[in-house]
Coordinates of C-alpha atoms in Angstrom, one line a residue:
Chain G
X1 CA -5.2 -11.8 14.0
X2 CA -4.1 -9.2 12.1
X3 CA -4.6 -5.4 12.7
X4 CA -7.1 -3.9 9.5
X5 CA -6.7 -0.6 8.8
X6 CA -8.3 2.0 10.4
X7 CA -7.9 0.7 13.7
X8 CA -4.8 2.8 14.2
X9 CA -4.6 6.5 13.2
X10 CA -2.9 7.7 10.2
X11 CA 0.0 9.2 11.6
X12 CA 0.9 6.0 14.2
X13 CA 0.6 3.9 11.2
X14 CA 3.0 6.1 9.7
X15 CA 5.6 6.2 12.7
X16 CA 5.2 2.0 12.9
X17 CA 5.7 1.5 9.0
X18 CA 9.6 3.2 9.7
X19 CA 9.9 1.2 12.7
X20 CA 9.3 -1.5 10.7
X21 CA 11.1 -0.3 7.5
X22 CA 14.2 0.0 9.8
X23 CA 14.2 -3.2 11.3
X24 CA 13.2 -5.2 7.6
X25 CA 16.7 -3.4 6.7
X26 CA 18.6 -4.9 9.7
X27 CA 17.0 -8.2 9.2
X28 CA 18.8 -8.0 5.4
X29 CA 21.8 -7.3 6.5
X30 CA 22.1 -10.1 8.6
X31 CA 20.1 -12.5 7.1
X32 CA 22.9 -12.3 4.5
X33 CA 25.5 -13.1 7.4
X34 CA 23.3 -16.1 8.3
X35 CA 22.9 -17.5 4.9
X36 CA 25.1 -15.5 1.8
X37 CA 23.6 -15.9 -1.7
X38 CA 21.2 -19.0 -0.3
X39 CA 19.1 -16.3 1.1
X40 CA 16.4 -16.2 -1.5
X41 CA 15.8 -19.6 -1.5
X42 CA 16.0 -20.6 2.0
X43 CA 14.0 -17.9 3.0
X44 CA 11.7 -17.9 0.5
X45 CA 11.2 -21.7 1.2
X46 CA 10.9 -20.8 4.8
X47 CA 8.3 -18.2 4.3
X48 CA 6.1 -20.6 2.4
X49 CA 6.3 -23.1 4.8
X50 CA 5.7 -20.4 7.7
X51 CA 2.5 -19.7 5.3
X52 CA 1.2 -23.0 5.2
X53 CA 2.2 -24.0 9.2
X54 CA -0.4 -21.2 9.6
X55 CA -2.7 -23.2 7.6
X56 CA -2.9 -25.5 9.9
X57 CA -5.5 -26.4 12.9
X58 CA -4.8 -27.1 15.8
X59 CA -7.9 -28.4 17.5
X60 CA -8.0 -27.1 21.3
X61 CA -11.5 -28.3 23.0
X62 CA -15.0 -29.4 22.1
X63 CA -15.2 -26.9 18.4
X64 CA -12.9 -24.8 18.8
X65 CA -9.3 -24.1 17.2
X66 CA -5.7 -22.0 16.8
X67 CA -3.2 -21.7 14.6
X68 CA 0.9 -21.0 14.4
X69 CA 1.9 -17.9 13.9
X70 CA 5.1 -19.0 13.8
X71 CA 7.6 -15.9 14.7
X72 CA 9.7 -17.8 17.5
X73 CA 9.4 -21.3 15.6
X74 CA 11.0 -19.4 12.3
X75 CA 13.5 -17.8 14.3
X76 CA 14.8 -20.5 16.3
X77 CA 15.1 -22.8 12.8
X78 CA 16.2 -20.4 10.8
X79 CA 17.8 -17.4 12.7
X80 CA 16.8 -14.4 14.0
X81 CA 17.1 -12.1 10.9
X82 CA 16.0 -15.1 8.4
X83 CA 13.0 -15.2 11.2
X84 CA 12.1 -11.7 10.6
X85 CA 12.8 -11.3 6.9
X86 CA 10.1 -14.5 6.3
X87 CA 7.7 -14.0 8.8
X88 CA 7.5 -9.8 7.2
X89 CA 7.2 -11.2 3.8
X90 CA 4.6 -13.6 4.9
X91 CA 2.6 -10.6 6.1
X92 CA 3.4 -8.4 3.2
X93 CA 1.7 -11.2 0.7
X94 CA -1.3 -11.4 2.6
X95 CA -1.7 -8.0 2.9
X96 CA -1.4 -7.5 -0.4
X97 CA -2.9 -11.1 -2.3
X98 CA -5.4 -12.2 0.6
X99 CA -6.7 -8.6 2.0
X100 CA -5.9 -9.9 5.4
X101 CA -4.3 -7.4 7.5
X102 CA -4.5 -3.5 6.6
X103 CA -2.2 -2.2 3.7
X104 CA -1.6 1.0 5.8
X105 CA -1.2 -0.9 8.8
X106 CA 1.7 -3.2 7.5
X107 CA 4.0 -1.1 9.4
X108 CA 1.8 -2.2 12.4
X109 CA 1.6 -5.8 11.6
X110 CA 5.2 -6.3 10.9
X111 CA 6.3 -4.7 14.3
X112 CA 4.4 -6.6 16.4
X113 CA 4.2 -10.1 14.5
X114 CA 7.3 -10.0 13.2
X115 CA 10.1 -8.2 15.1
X116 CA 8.6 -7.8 18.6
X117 CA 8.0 -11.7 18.1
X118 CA 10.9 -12.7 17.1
X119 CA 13.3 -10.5 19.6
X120 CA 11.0 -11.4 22.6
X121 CA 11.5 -14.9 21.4
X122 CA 14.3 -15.4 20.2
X123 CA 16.2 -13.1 22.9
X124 CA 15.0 -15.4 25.7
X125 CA 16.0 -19.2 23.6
X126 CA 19.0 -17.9 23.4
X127 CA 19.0 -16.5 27.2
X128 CA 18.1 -20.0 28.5
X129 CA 19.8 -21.5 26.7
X130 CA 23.0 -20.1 28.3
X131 CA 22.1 -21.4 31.4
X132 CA 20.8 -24.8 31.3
X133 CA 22.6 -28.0 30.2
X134 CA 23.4 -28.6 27.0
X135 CA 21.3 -31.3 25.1
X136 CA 17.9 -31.7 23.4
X137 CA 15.1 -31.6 26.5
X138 CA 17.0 -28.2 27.2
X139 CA 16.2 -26.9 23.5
X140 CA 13.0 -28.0 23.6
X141 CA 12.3 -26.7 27.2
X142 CA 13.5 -23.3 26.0
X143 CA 11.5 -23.1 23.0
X144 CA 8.9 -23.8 24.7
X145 CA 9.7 -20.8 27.4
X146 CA 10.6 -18.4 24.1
X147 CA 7.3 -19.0 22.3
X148 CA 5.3 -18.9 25.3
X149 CA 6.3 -15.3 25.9
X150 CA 7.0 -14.1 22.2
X151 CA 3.0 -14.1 22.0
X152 CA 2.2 -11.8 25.1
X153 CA 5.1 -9.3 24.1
X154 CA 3.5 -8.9 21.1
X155 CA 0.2 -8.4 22.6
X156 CA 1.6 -6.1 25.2
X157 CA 3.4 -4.0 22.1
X158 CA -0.1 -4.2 20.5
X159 CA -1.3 -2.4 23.8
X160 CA 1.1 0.5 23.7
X161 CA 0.1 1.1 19.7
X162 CA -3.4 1.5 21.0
X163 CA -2.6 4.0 23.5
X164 CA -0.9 6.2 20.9
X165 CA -2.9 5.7 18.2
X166 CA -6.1 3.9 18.9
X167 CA -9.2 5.2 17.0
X168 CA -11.3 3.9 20.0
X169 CA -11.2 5.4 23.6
X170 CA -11.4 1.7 25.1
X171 CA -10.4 2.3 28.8
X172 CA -6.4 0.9 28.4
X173 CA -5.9 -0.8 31.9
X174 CA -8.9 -3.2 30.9
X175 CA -7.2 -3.6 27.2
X176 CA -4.0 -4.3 28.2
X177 CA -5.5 -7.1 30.7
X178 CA -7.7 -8.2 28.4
X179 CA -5.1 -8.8 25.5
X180 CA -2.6 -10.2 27.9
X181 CA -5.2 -12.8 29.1
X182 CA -6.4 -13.7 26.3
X183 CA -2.9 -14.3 24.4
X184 CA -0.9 -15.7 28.0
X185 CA -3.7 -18.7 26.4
X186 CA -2.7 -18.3 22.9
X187 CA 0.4 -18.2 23.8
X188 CA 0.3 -21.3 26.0
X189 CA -0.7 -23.3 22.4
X190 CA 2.3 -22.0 20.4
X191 CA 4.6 -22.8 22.9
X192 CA 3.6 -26.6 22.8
X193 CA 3.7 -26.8 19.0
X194 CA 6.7 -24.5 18.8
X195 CA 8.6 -26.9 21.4
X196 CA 7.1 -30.2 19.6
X197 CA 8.0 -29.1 16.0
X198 CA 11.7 -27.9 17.3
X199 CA 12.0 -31.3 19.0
X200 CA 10.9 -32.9 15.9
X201 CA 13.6 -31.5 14.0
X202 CA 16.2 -31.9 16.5
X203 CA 15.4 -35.9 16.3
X204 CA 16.6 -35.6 12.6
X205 CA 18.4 -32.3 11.5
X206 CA 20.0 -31.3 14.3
X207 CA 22.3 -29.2 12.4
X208 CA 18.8 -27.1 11.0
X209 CA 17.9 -26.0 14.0
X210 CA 20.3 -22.2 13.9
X211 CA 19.3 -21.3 17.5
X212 CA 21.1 -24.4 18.9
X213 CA 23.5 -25.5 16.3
X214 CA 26.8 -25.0 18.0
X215 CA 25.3 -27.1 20.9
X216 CA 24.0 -30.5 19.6
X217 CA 26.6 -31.5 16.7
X218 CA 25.3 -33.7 14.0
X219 CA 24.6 -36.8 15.3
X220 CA 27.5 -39.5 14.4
X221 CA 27.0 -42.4 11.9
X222 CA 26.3 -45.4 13.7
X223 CA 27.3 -49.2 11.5
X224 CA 25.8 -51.8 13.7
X225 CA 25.8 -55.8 12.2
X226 CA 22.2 -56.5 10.5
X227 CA 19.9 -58.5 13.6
X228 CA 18.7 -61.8 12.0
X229 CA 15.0 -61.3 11.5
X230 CA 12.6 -63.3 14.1
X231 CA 10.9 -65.4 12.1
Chain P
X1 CA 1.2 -29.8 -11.0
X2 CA -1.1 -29.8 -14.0
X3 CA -2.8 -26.6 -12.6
X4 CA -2.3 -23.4 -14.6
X5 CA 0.4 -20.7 -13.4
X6 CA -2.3 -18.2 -12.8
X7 CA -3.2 -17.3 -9.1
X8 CA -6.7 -18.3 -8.0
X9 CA -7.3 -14.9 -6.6
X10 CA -6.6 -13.4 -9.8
X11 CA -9.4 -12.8 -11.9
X12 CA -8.4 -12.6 -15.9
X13 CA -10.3 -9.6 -17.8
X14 CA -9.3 -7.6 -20.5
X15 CA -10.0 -4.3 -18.7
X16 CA -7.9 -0.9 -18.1
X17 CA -7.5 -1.5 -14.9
X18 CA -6.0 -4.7 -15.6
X19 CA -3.4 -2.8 -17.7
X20 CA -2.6 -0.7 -16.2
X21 CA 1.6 -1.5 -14.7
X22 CA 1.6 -3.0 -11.3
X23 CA 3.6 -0.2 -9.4
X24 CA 0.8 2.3 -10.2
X25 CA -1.9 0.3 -8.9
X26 CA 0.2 -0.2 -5.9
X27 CA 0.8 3.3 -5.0
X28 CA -2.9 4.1 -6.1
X29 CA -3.9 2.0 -3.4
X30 CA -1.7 2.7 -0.8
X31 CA -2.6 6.3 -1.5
X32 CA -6.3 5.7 -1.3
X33 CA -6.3 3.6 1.7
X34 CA -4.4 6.3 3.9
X35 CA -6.4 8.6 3.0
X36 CA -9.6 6.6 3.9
X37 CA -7.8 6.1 7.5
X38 CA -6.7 10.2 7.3
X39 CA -11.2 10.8 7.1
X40 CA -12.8 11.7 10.5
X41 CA -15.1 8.7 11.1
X42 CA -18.1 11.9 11.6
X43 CA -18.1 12.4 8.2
X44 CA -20.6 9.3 6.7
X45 CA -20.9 10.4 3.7
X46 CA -17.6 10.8 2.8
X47 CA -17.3 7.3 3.7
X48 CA -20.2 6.7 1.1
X49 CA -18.5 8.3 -1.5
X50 CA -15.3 6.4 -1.0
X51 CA -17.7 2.9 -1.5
X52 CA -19.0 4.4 -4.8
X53 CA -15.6 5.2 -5.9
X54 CA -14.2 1.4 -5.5
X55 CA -17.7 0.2 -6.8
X56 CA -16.7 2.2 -9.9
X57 CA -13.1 0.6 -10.0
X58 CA -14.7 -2.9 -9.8
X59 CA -17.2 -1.9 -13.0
X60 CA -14.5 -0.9 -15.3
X61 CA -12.5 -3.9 -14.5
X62 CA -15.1 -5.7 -14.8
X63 CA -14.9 -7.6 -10.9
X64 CA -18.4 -8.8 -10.2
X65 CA -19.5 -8.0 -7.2
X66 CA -20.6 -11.1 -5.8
X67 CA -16.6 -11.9 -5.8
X68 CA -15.6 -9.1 -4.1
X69 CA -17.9 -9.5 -1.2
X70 CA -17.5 -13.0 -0.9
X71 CA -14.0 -12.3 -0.2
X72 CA -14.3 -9.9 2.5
X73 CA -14.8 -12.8 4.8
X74 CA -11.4 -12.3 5.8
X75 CA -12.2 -9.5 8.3
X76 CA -14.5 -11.5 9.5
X77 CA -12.9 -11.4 13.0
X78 CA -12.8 -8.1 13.3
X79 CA -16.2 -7.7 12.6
X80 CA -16.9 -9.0 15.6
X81 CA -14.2 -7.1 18.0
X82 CA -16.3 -3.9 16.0
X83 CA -19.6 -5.2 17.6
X84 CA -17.9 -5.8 20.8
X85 CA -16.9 -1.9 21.2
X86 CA -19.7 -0.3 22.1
X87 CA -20.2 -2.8 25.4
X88 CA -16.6 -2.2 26.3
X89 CA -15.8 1.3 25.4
X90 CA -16.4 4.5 28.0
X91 CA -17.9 7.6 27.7
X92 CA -21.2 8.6 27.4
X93 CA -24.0 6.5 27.0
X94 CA -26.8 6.0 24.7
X95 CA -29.9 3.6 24.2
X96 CA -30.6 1.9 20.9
X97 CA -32.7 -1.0 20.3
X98 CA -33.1 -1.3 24.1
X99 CA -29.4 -1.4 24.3
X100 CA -27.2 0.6 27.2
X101 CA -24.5 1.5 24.5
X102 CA -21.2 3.8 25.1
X103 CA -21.6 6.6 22.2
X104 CA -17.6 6.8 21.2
X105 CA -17.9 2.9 21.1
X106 CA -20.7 2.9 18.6
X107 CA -18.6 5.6 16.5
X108 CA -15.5 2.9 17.2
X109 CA -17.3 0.1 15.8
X110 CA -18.5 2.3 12.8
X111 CA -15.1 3.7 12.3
X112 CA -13.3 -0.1 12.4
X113 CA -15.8 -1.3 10.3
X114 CA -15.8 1.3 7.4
X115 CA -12.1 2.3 7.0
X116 CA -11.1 -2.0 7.6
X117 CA -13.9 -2.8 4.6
X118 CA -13.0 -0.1 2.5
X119 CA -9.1 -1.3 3.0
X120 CA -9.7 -4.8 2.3
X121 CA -12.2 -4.1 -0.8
X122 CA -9.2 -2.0 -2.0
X123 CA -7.3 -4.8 -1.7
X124 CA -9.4 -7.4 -3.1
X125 CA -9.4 -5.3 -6.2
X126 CA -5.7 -5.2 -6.2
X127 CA -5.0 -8.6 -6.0
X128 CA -7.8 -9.1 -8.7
X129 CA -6.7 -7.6 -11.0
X130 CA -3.0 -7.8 -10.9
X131 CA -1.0 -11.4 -11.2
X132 CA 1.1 -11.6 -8.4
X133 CA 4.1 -11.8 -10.2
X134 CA 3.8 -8.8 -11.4
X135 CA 2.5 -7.2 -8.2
X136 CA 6.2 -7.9 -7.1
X137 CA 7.6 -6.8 -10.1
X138 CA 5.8 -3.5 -9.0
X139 CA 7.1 -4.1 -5.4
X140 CA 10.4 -3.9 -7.0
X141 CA 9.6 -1.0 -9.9
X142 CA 9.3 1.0 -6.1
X143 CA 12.5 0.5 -5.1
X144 CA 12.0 -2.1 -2.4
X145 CA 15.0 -4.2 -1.7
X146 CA 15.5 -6.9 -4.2
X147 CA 16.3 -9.1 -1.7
X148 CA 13.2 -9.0 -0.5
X149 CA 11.1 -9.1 -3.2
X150 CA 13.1 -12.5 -4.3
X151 CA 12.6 -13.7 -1.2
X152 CA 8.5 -13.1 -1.5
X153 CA 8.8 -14.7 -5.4
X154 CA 10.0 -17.7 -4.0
X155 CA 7.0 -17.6 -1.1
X156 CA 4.4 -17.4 -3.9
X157 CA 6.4 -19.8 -6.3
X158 CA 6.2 -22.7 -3.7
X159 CA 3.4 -21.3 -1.4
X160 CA 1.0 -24.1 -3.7
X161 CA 4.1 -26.3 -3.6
X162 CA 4.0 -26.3 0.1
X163 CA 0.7 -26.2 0.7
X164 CA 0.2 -29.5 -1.3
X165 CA 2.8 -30.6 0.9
X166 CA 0.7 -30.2 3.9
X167 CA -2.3 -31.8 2.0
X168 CA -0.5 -34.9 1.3
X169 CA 0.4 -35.3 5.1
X170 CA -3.3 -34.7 5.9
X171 CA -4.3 -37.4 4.1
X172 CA -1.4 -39.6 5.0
X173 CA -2.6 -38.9 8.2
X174 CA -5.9 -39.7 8.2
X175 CA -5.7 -42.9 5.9
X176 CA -4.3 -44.1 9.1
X177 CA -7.2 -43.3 11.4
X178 CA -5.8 -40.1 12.9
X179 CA -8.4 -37.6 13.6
X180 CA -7.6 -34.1 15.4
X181 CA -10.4 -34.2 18.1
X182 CA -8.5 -32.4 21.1
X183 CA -5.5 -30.8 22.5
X184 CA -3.5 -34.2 22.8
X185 CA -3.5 -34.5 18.8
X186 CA -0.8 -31.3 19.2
X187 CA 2.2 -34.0 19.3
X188 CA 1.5 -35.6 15.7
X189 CA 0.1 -32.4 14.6
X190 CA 3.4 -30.5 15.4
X191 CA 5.3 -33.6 14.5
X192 CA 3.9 -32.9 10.6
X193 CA 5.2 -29.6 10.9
X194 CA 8.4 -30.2 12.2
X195 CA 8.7 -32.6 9.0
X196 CA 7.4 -29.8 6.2
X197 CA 9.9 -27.8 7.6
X198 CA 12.6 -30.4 6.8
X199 CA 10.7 -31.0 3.4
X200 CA 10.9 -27.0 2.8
X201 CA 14.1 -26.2 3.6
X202 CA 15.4 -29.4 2.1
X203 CA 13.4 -28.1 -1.2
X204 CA 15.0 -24.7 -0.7
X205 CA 18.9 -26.3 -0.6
X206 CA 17.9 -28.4 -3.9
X207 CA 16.4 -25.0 -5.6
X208 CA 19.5 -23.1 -4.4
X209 CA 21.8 -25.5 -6.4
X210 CA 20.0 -25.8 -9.5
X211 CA 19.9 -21.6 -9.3
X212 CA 23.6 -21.8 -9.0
X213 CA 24.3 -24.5 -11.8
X214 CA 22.3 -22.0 -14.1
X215 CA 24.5 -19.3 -13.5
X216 CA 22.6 -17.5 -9.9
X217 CA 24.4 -15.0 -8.5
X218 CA 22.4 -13.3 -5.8
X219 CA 20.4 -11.4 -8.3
X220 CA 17.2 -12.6 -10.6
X221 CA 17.5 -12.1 -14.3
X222 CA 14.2 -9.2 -15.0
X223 CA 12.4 -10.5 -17.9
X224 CA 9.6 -8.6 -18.6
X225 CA 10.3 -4.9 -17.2
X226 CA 6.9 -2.9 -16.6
X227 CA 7.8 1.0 -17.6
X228 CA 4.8 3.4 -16.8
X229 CA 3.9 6.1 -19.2
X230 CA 2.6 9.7 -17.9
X231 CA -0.8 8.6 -19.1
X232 CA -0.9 5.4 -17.3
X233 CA 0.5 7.6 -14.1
X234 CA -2.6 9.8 -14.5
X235 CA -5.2 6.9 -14.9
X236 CA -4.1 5.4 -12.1
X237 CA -4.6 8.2 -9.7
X238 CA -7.9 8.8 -10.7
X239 CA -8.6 7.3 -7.7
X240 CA -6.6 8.2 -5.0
X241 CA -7.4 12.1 -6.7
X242 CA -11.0 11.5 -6.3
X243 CA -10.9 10.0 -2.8
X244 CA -8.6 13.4 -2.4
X245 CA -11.6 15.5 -2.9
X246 CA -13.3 13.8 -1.0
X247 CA -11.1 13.6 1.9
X248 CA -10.7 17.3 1.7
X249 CA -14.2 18.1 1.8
X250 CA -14.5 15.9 5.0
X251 CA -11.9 17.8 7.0
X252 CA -13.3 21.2 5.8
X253 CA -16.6 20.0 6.9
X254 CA -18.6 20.0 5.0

């Protein structure tokens, strides 16, 4: 869900758009590291798929349904800068093309869905990651671990926006359990199809997967003698 | 494939507003809708003033308004965290409609629900009457880093692309019985997504190389440049110098 405008004060709005403005021109600088002149492409491509991930329902219980939002899955494929570079640019198109998420509150959205995401995320994959063994259930396990929290953290940075600039004097104890509760669920959801669709790739690019590429090498080509067919 | 180029959100007039170089529009708009966030929510009728202002945008281009509201659905969420504030919010307390309502709640839900559809009206008008190519060619025109602005003409260049992707999967899926009832459809479901990743990025290597064989070299060739002529300046802030006035008069208080 993305934050309309209006729902933060002018001058917070403001404050997050440098925040955000700041951590967009890290994210360049390194995304340029991870991927030289391919950038565009790649993480154009990326974005668009990002944008159409979103797209699609997952169907929970008896109606109703969630969606991706994708900021631990894009930086575990892709890297963390690539991650943050394609999930902001995501945000800026809908903000501007689909009206979805407040122009003035970009700065807003792309703190919280983009870098607090992806650093929450991504920080922790890479964190486990150092500790357990060294193969595909442990990739998978951690993905799971780094998109389960990547959603709260957000929620929880959400939380301290409010309290500096909320327009509404919602008591913040309740709001802060509220959000938490609500997204520890959401959260729950894009952890299992963060971990599946990391998996997935595993299984056939190994080597695409940038958070774990220096551990599972590419797998070798196996020649094997053709098994008569059972007739 | 056979589709046109044009965006479907982009509705083709011949109308000043859709003349008028992208860049404007885009700092009209960002102008306007600050300052609509800027007005204390007390003030209603500046809030009225600021509708009439956008309903007079939408005229001259020549949007019809059936359009433009249809297309607000997309706050449609936070419509309903707005009605949701005045159970949840403190403060004192008020009776409407037989109701037990907080006061500053009710003024939340107002103030989320005028400055939220005055920002996505603003937008809808923006995205209506500008092609989105050229709203990034205004993106860059403002000095945002080319890196990034390539990165988002490539999102919208093979959003479609992508998205038919996904489409083709849905119905590969479903031509063999699958059918998303519950939570233990996530596996194929994610399964699909690991594989348009591999399809995207795979698309991305191939479009990477044909850039380079034609010459790429980290930078896009501009081929239409937008320049912006004092007069177009001034057209466009029209409306960010009415919604000025306005805002002005609501913090004097009147």
């Amino acid at each position: 869900m993305h934050v309309p405008n209006g729902f933060i004060d002018a001058p917070v709005s403001v404050g997050a758009g440098l925040v955000a403005a700041a951590g967009v021109a890290v994210a360049l600088r390194g995304a340029r590291r991870e991927l030289d002149d391919r950038t565009a492409p790649l993480a154009g491509l990326t974005a668009a798929f990002v944008f159409a991930a979103q797209m699609l329902n997952f169907p929970v219980a008896s109606g109703t349904s969630g969606h991706l939002l994708g900021g631990a899955l894009a930086a575990i494929l892709v890297g963390p800068y690539t991650g943050v570079l394609c999930v902001s640019v995501v945000l800026l198109v809908q903000a501007l093309l689909f009206a979805d998420g407040g122009v003035s509150a970009l700065g807003v959205n792309i703190v919280l869905m983009a870098i607090v995401t992806v650093l929450a995320g991504y920080g922790l994959f890479r964190g486990l990651l150092k500790v357990l063994p060294k193969n595909r259930a442990a990739v998978t396990g951690a993905s799971f671990a780094a998109a389960l929290v990547s959603v709260p953290a957000s929620a929880a940075a959400f939380t301290l926006i409010y309290a500096l600039g909320g327009t509404a004097d919602v008591p913040i104890g309740g709001l802060a359990t509220a959000m938490l509760g609500v997204h520890v669920l959401i959260g729950i959801g894009e952890a299992l199809i963060t971990a599946v669709t990391v998996s997935s790739v595993l299984r056939v690019r190994p080597d695409l997967v940038y958070g774990a590429r220096e551990l599972i090498g590419r797998p070798e080509l196996r020649v094997q003698a053709p098994v008569p067919a059972q007739a | 494939m056979g589709a046109g180029h044009v965006h479907r959100l982009y509705l083709d007039r011949a109308s000043p507003v859709h003349r008028l170089p992208p860049h404007c529009k885009l700092v009209a708009v960002l102008a306007f809708v600050l300052l609509v966030v800027a007005t204390p929510r007390e003030r209603m009728w500046a809030f009225a003033a600021y509708a009439v202002l956008l309903a007079a945008v939408a005229a001259v281009a020549r949007i019809p308004f059936g359009t433009v509201v249809r297309r607000t659905a997309i706050e449609v969420p936070f419509v309903a965290f707005a009605l949701l504030m005045p159970f949840v919010a403190t403060g004192e307390k008020t009776t409407v409609l037989g109701l037990w309502l907080s006061e500053s709640g009710l003024w939340s839900a107002w103030d989320i629900l005028a400055k939220g559809t005055l920002g996505v009206v603003a937008s809808i008008l923006l995205a209506a009457t500008t092609e989105p190519r050229l709203l990034l060619l205004g993106l860059d025109r403002l000095r945002m880093p080319q890196l990034l602005t390539q990165i988002a003409t490539f999102m919208l260049r093979y959003g479609d692309v992508v998205a038919a992707e996904l489409g083709r999967m849905r119905v590969a899926r479903a031509s063999r019985g699958f059918e998303a009832r519950d939570v233990r459809a996530t596996g194929v479901l994610a399964k699909s997504v690991g594989a348009l990743f591999l399809r995207s990025y795979e698309r991305g290597e191939r479009v990477h190389l044909a850039m380079v064989s034609r010459g790429y070299d980290g930078r896009m060739p501009l081929l239409d440049d937008v320049g912006a002529t004092a007069g177009q300046w001034s057209a466009a802030a029209l409306l960010p110098a009415a919604a000025l006035l306005v805002a002005a008069g609501a913090w004097m208080g009147i």
